[in-house]
């Protein structure tokens, strides 16, 4: 990680300034909850998000947008039990995606 940052700073002296301009969304983890504690509902909503956001990312960034399948339900159920003590509305990563670029610009 540190080597990548050094390399980016060498390539672009304005790198830190550019990164500092990226707005951050900060919330307490306790505030990040699903509107439902029904896992079927959460999965239904995640499918809609995947279709909508996934399409927008693919349309905008093409192959740089990596849109995997939703988290396996068994994995989500295990995480809910192990990490969230059975509180189904605390699961956050059923849908996830990656934007993969060769540089920060």
Coordinates of N, CA and C in Angstrom, one line a residue:
X1 N 0.8 -1.2 0.0 CA 0.0 0.0 0.0 C 0.9 1.3 0.0
X2 N 1.8 1.3 0.9 CA 2.7 2.5 1.0 C 3.5 2.7 -0.3
X3 N 3.9 1.6 -0.9 CA 4.7 1.7 -2.2 C 3.8 2.3 -3.3
X4 N 2.5 1.9 -3.3 CA 1.6 2.4 -4.3 C 1.4 3.9 -4.1
X5 N 1.2 4.3 -2.9 CA 1.1 5.7 -2.6 C 2.3 6.5 -3.0
X6 N 3.5 6.0 -2.7 CA 4.7 6.7 -3.1 C 4.8 6.8 -4.6
X7 N 4.5 5.7 -5.3 CA 4.5 5.8 -6.8 C 3.5 6.8 -7.4
X8 N 2.3 6.8 -6.8 CA 1.3 7.8 -7.3 C 1.8 9.2 -7.0
X9 N 2.4 9.4 -5.9 CA 2.9 10.8 -5.6 C 4.0 11.2 -6.5
X10 N 4.8 10.3 -6.9 CA 5.9 10.6 -7.8 C 5.3 10.9 -9.2
X11 N 4.3 10.1 -9.6 CA 3.7 10.3 -11.0 C 2.9 11.6 -11.0
X12 N 2.3 12.0 -9.8 CA 1.4 13.1 -9.8 C 1.6 13.9 -8.5
X13 N 2.3 15.0 -8.5 CA 2.6 15.7 -7.3 C 1.3 16.3 -6.6
X14 N 0.2 16.3 -7.4 CA -1.1 16.9 -6.8 C -1.9 15.7 -6.3
X15 N -1.4 14.5 -6.2 CA -2.1 13.4 -5.7 C -2.8 13.6 -4.4
X16 N -2.1 14.0 -3.4 CA -2.7 14.2 -2.0 C -3.8 15.3 -2.1
X17 N -3.6 16.3 -2.8 CA -4.6 17.4 -2.9 C -5.9 16.8 -3.6
X18 N -5.7 16.0 -4.6 CA -6.8 15.4 -5.3 C -7.6 14.4 -4.3
X19 N -6.9 13.6 -3.6 CA -7.5 12.7 -2.7 C -8.3 13.4 -1.6
X20 N -7.7 14.5 -1.1 CA -8.3 15.3 0.0 C -9.6 15.9 -0.4
X21 N -9.8 16.1 -1.7 CA -11.0 16.7 -2.2 C -12.2 15.7 -2.3
X22 N -11.9 14.4 -2.2 CA -13.0 13.4 -2.3 C -13.9 13.5 -1.0
X23 N -15.1 13.8 -1.2 CA -16.0 13.9 0.0 C -16.2 12.5 0.7
X24 N -16.1 12.5 1.9 CA -16.3 11.3 2.7 C -17.7 11.3 3.4
X25 N -18.3 10.1 3.4 CA -19.5 10.0 4.1 C -19.2 9.3 5.4
X26 N -19.4 10.0 6.5 CA -19.1 9.4 7.8 C -20.3 9.2 8.6
X27 N -20.5 8.0 9.1 CA -21.6 7.6 10.0 C -21.1 6.7 11.0
X28 N -21.7 6.7 12.2 CA -21.4 5.8 13.2 C -21.8 4.4 12.7
X29 N -21.0 3.4 12.9 CA -21.5 2.0 12.5 C -22.8 1.6 13.0
X30 N -23.1 2.1 14.2 CA -24.4 1.8 14.8 C -25.6 2.4 14.0
X31 N -25.3 3.4 13.2 CA -26.3 4.1 12.4 C -26.6 3.4 11.1
X32 N -25.7 2.5 10.7 CA -25.8 1.9 9.4 C -26.5 0.6 9.6
X33 N -27.9 0.7 9.4 CA -28.7 -0.5 9.5 C -29.7 -0.6 8.3
X34 N -30.2 -1.8 8.1 CA -31.2 -2.0 7.0 C -32.5 -1.5 7.6
X35 N -33.4 -1.1 6.7 CA -34.7 -0.6 7.1 C -35.6 -1.8 7.6
X36 N -35.2 -3.0 7.3 CA -36.0 -4.2 7.7 C -35.1 -5.2 8.4
X37 N -35.7 -5.9 9.3 CA -34.9 -7.0 10.0 C -35.3 -8.4 9.4
X38 N -36.0 -8.3 8.2 CA -36.4 -9.5 7.5 C -35.4 -9.8 6.4
X39 N -34.6 -10.9 6.5 CA -33.5 -11.1 5.5 C -34.1 -11.3 4.1
X40 N -35.3 -11.8 3.9 CA -35.9 -12.0 2.6 C -36.1 -10.6 2.0
X41 N -36.6 -9.6 2.8 CA -36.8 -8.3 2.3 C -35.4 -7.6 1.9
X42 N -34.4 -7.8 2.8 CA -33.1 -7.2 2.5 C -32.5 -7.8 1.3
X43 N -32.6 -9.1 1.0 CA -32.1 -9.7 -0.2 C -32.9 -9.1 -1.4
X44 N -34.2 -9.0 -1.3 CA -35.0 -8.5 -2.4 C -34.5 -7.0 -2.8
X45 N -34.3 -6.2 -1.8 CA -33.8 -4.9 -2.0 C -32.4 -4.9 -2.6
X46 N -31.6 -5.8 -2.1 CA -30.2 -5.9 -2.6 C -30.2 -6.3 -4.1
X47 N -31.1 -7.1 -4.5 CA -31.2 -7.5 -5.9 C -31.5 -6.2 -6.8
X48 N -32.5 -5.4 -6.3 CA -32.8 -4.2 -7.0 C -31.6 -3.3 -7.1
X49 N -30.9 -3.1 -6.0 CA -29.7 -2.2 -6.0 C -28.7 -2.7 -6.9
X50 N -28.5 -4.1 -6.9 CA -27.5 -4.6 -7.8 C -27.8 -4.4 -9.3
X51 N -29.1 -4.6 -9.6 CA -29.5 -4.4 -11.0 C -29.4 -2.9 -11.4
X52 N -29.8 -2.0 -10.5 CA -29.8 -0.6 -10.8 C -28.4 0.0 -10.8
X53 N -27.7 -0.1 -9.7 CA -26.4 0.5 -9.5 C -25.4 -0.2 -10.4
X54 N -25.5 -1.6 -10.4 CA -24.6 -2.3 -11.2 C -24.6 -1.9 -12.7
X55 N -25.9 -1.7 -13.2 CA -26.0 -1.3 -14.6 C -25.4 0.1 -14.8
X56 N -25.7 1.0 -13.9 CA -25.1 2.4 -14.0 C -23.6 2.3 -14.0
X57 N -23.0 1.5 -13.1 CA -21.6 1.4 -13.0 C -21.0 0.8 -14.3
X58 N -21.7 -0.2 -14.8 CA -21.2 -0.8 -16.1 C -21.3 0.1 -17.2
X59 N -22.4 0.9 -17.3 CA -22.6 1.8 -18.4 C -21.6 2.9 -18.3
X60 N -21.2 3.4 -17.1 CA -20.3 4.5 -16.9 C -18.8 4.0 -17.1
X61 N -18.5 2.9 -16.5 CA -17.1 2.5 -16.4 C -16.7 1.2 -17.1
X62 N -17.7 0.5 -17.7 CA -17.4 -0.7 -18.5 C -16.8 -1.8 -17.7
X63 N -15.7 -2.4 -18.2 CA -15.1 -3.5 -17.5 C -14.4 -3.1 -16.2
X64 N -14.2 -1.8 -16.0 CA -13.6 -1.4 -14.7 C -14.6 -1.6 -13.5
X65 N -15.9 -1.8 -13.8 CA -16.9 -2.0 -12.8 C -17.1 -3.5 -12.7
X66 N -16.7 -4.0 -11.5 CA -16.8 -5.5 -11.2 C -18.0 -5.6 -10.3
X67 N -19.0 -6.3 -10.8 CA -20.3 -6.5 -10.0 C -20.4 -8.0 -9.8
X68 N -20.0 -8.5 -8.6 CA -20.2 -9.9 -8.3 C -21.6 -10.2 -7.9
X69 N -21.9 -11.5 -7.7 CA -23.2 -12.0 -7.3 C -23.4 -11.4 -5.8
X70 N -24.6 -11.5 -5.4 CA -24.9 -11.1 -4.0 C -24.2 -12.1 -3.0
X71 N -23.9 -11.6 -1.8 CA -23.3 -12.5 -0.8 C -24.2 -13.7 -0.7
X72 N -23.6 -14.9 -0.6 CA -24.4 -16.1 -0.4 C -25.2 -16.0 0.9
X73 N -26.4 -16.5 0.9 CA -27.3 -16.3 2.0 C -26.7 -17.0 3.2
X74 N -26.1 -18.2 3.0 CA -25.5 -18.9 4.2 C -24.4 -18.1 4.8
X75 N -23.6 -17.4 4.0 CA -22.6 -16.6 4.5 C -23.1 -15.4 5.3
X76 N -24.2 -14.8 4.8 CA -24.9 -13.7 5.4 C -25.4 -14.1 6.8
X77 N -26.1 -15.3 6.8 CA -26.7 -15.8 8.0 C -25.6 -16.0 9.1
X78 N -24.5 -16.6 8.6 CA -23.4 -16.9 9.6 C -22.8 -15.6 10.1
X79 N -22.7 -14.6 9.2 CA -22.1 -13.3 9.7 C -23.1 -12.6 10.7
X80 N -24.4 -12.7 10.4 CA -25.4 -12.1 11.3 C -25.3 -12.7 12.7
X81 N -25.1 -14.0 12.7 CA -25.0 -14.7 14.0 C -23.7 -14.4 14.7
X82 N -22.6 -14.5 14.0 CA -21.2 -14.3 14.6 C -20.9 -12.9 14.9
X83 N -21.2 -12.0 14.0 CA -20.8 -10.6 14.2 C -21.8 -9.7 14.8
X84 N -23.1 -9.9 14.4 CA -24.2 -9.0 14.8 C -25.1 -9.6 15.8
X85 N -24.8 -10.8 16.4 CA -25.5 -11.4 17.4 C -27.0 -11.6 17.1
X86 N -27.2 -12.0 15.8 CA -28.6 -12.3 15.4 C -29.4 -11.1 14.9
X87 N -28.9 -9.9 14.9 CA -29.6 -8.7 14.5 C -29.5 -8.6 13.0
X88 N -30.5 -9.1 12.3 CA -30.5 -9.2 10.8 C -30.4 -7.8 10.1
X89 N -30.9 -6.8 10.8 CA -30.8 -5.4 10.1 C -29.5 -4.8 10.1
X90 N -28.5 -5.4 10.7 CA -27.1 -4.9 10.8 C -26.2 -5.3 9.6
X91 N -26.7 -6.3 8.8 CA -25.9 -6.8 7.7 C -25.8 -5.7 6.7
X92 N -24.6 -5.4 6.1 CA -24.4 -4.3 5.2 C -23.8 -4.7 3.9
X93 N -23.3 -5.8 3.7 CA -22.5 -6.1 2.5 C -23.1 -7.2 1.7
X94 N -24.4 -7.3 1.6 CA -25.0 -8.3 0.7 C -24.7 -8.0 -0.8
X95 N -24.8 -6.7 -1.1 CA -24.4 -6.3 -2.5 C -23.1 -5.5 -2.3
X96 N -22.2 -5.8 -3.1 CA -20.9 -5.0 -3.1 C -20.4 -4.9 -4.6
X97 N -19.5 -4.0 -4.8 CA -18.9 -3.9 -6.1 C -17.5 -3.3 -6.0
X98 N -16.8 -3.3 -7.1 CA -15.5 -2.8 -7.1 C -15.3 -2.0 -8.4
X99 N -14.7 -0.9 -8.3 CA -14.3 -0.1 -9.5 C -12.8 -0.2 -9.6
X100 N -12.2 -0.9 -10.7 CA -10.8 -1.2 -10.8 C -10.2 -0.3 -11.9
X101 N -9.3 0.5 -11.4 CA -8.6 1.4 -12.4 C -7.1 1.3 -12.3
X102 N -6.4 1.7 -13.3 CA -4.9 1.6 -13.3 C -4.2 2.8 -12.6
X103 N -5.0 3.9 -12.4 CA -4.5 5.0 -11.7 C -5.6 5.7 -10.9
X104 N -5.2 6.7 -10.2 CA -6.2 7.4 -9.3 C -6.9 8.6 -10.1
X105 N -6.5 8.8 -11.3 CA -7.1 10.0 -12.1 C -8.3 9.5 -12.9

